[in-house]
CSV table of C-alpha atoms and ligand atoms in Angstrom, one decimal:
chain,number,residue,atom,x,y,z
F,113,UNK,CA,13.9,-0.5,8.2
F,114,UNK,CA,11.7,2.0,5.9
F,115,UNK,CA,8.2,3.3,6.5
F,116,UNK,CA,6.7,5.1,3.9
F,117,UNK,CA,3.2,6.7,3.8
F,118,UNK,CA,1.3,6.5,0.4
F,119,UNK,CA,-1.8,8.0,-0.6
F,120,UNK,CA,-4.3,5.7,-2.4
F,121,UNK,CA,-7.2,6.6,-4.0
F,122,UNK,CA,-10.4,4.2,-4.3
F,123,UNK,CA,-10.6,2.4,-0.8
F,124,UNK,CA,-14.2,2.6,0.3
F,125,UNK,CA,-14.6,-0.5,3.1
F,126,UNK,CA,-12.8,-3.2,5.1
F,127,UNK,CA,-12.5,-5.4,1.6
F,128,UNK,CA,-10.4,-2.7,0.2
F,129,UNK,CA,-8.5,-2.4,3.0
F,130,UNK,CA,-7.7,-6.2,3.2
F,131,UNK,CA,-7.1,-6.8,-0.9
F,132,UNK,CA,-4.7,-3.5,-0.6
F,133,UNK,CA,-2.7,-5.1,2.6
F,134,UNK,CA,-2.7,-8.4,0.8
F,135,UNK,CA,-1.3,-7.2,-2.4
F,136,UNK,CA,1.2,-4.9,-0.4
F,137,UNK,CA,2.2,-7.4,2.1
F,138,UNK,CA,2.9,-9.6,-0.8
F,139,UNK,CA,5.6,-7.6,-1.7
F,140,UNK,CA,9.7,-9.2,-0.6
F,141,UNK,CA,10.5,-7.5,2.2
F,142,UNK,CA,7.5,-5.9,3.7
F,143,UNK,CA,7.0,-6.8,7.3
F,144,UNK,CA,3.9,-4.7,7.6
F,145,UNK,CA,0.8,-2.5,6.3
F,146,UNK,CA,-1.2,-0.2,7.9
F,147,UNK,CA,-4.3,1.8,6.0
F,148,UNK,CA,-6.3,4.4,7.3
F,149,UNK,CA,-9.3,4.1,5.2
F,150,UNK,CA,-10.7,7.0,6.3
F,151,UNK,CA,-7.6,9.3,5.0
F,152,UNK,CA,-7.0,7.3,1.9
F,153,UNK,CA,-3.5,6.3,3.4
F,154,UNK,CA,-1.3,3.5,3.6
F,155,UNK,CA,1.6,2.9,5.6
F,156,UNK,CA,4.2,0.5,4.9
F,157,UNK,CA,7.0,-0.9,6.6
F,158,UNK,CA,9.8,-2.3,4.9
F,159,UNK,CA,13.1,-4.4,5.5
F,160,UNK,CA,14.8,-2.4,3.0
F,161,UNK,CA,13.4,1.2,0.8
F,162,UNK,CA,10.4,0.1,-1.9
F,163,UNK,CA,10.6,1.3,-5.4
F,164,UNK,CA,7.6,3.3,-5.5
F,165,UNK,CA,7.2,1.5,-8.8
F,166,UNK,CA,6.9,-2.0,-6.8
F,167,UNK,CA,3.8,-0.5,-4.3
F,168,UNK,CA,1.9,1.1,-7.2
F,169,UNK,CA,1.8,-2.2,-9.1
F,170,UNK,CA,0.8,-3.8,-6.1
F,171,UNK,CA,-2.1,-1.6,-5.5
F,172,UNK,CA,-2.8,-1.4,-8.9
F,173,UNK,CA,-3.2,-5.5,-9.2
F,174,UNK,CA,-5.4,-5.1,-5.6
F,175,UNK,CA,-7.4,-2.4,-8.3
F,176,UNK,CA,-7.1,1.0,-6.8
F,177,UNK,CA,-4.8,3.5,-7.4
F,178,UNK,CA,-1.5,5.0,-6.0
F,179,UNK,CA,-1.9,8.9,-6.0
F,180,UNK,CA,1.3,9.7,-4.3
F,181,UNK,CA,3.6,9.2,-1.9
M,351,CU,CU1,-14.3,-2.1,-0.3
């Protein structure tokens, strides 16, 4: 199990939130997504470690963008 926090920039209501956890939870082997929209973060939960690679396309396709981790 791996939980990492990413910052994303972009996110501005509840529709962001839900096409970001969409794309995210899209993703083999993610068993959950949690964004604080207020902070401009995004935690996920994995079955095994993400390429960071993997989540920034994801976010990317969702159409924000991945700042950091
Ligand atoms: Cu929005």
């Amino acid at each position: 199990m791996a939980s990492t926090t990413y910052q994303v920039q972009g996110m501005t209501c509840g529709h962001c939130v839900n096409a970001v956890s969409t794309e995210i939870g899209a993703i083999e082997g993610v068993t959950d997504v949690q964004v604080d929209l207020a902070a401009g973060r995004v935690t996920v939960t994995s079955d095994k470690p993400l390429s960071e690679d993997v989540v920034r396309a994801a976010v990317d396709e969702a159409g924000y963008e991945l700042a950091g981790a």
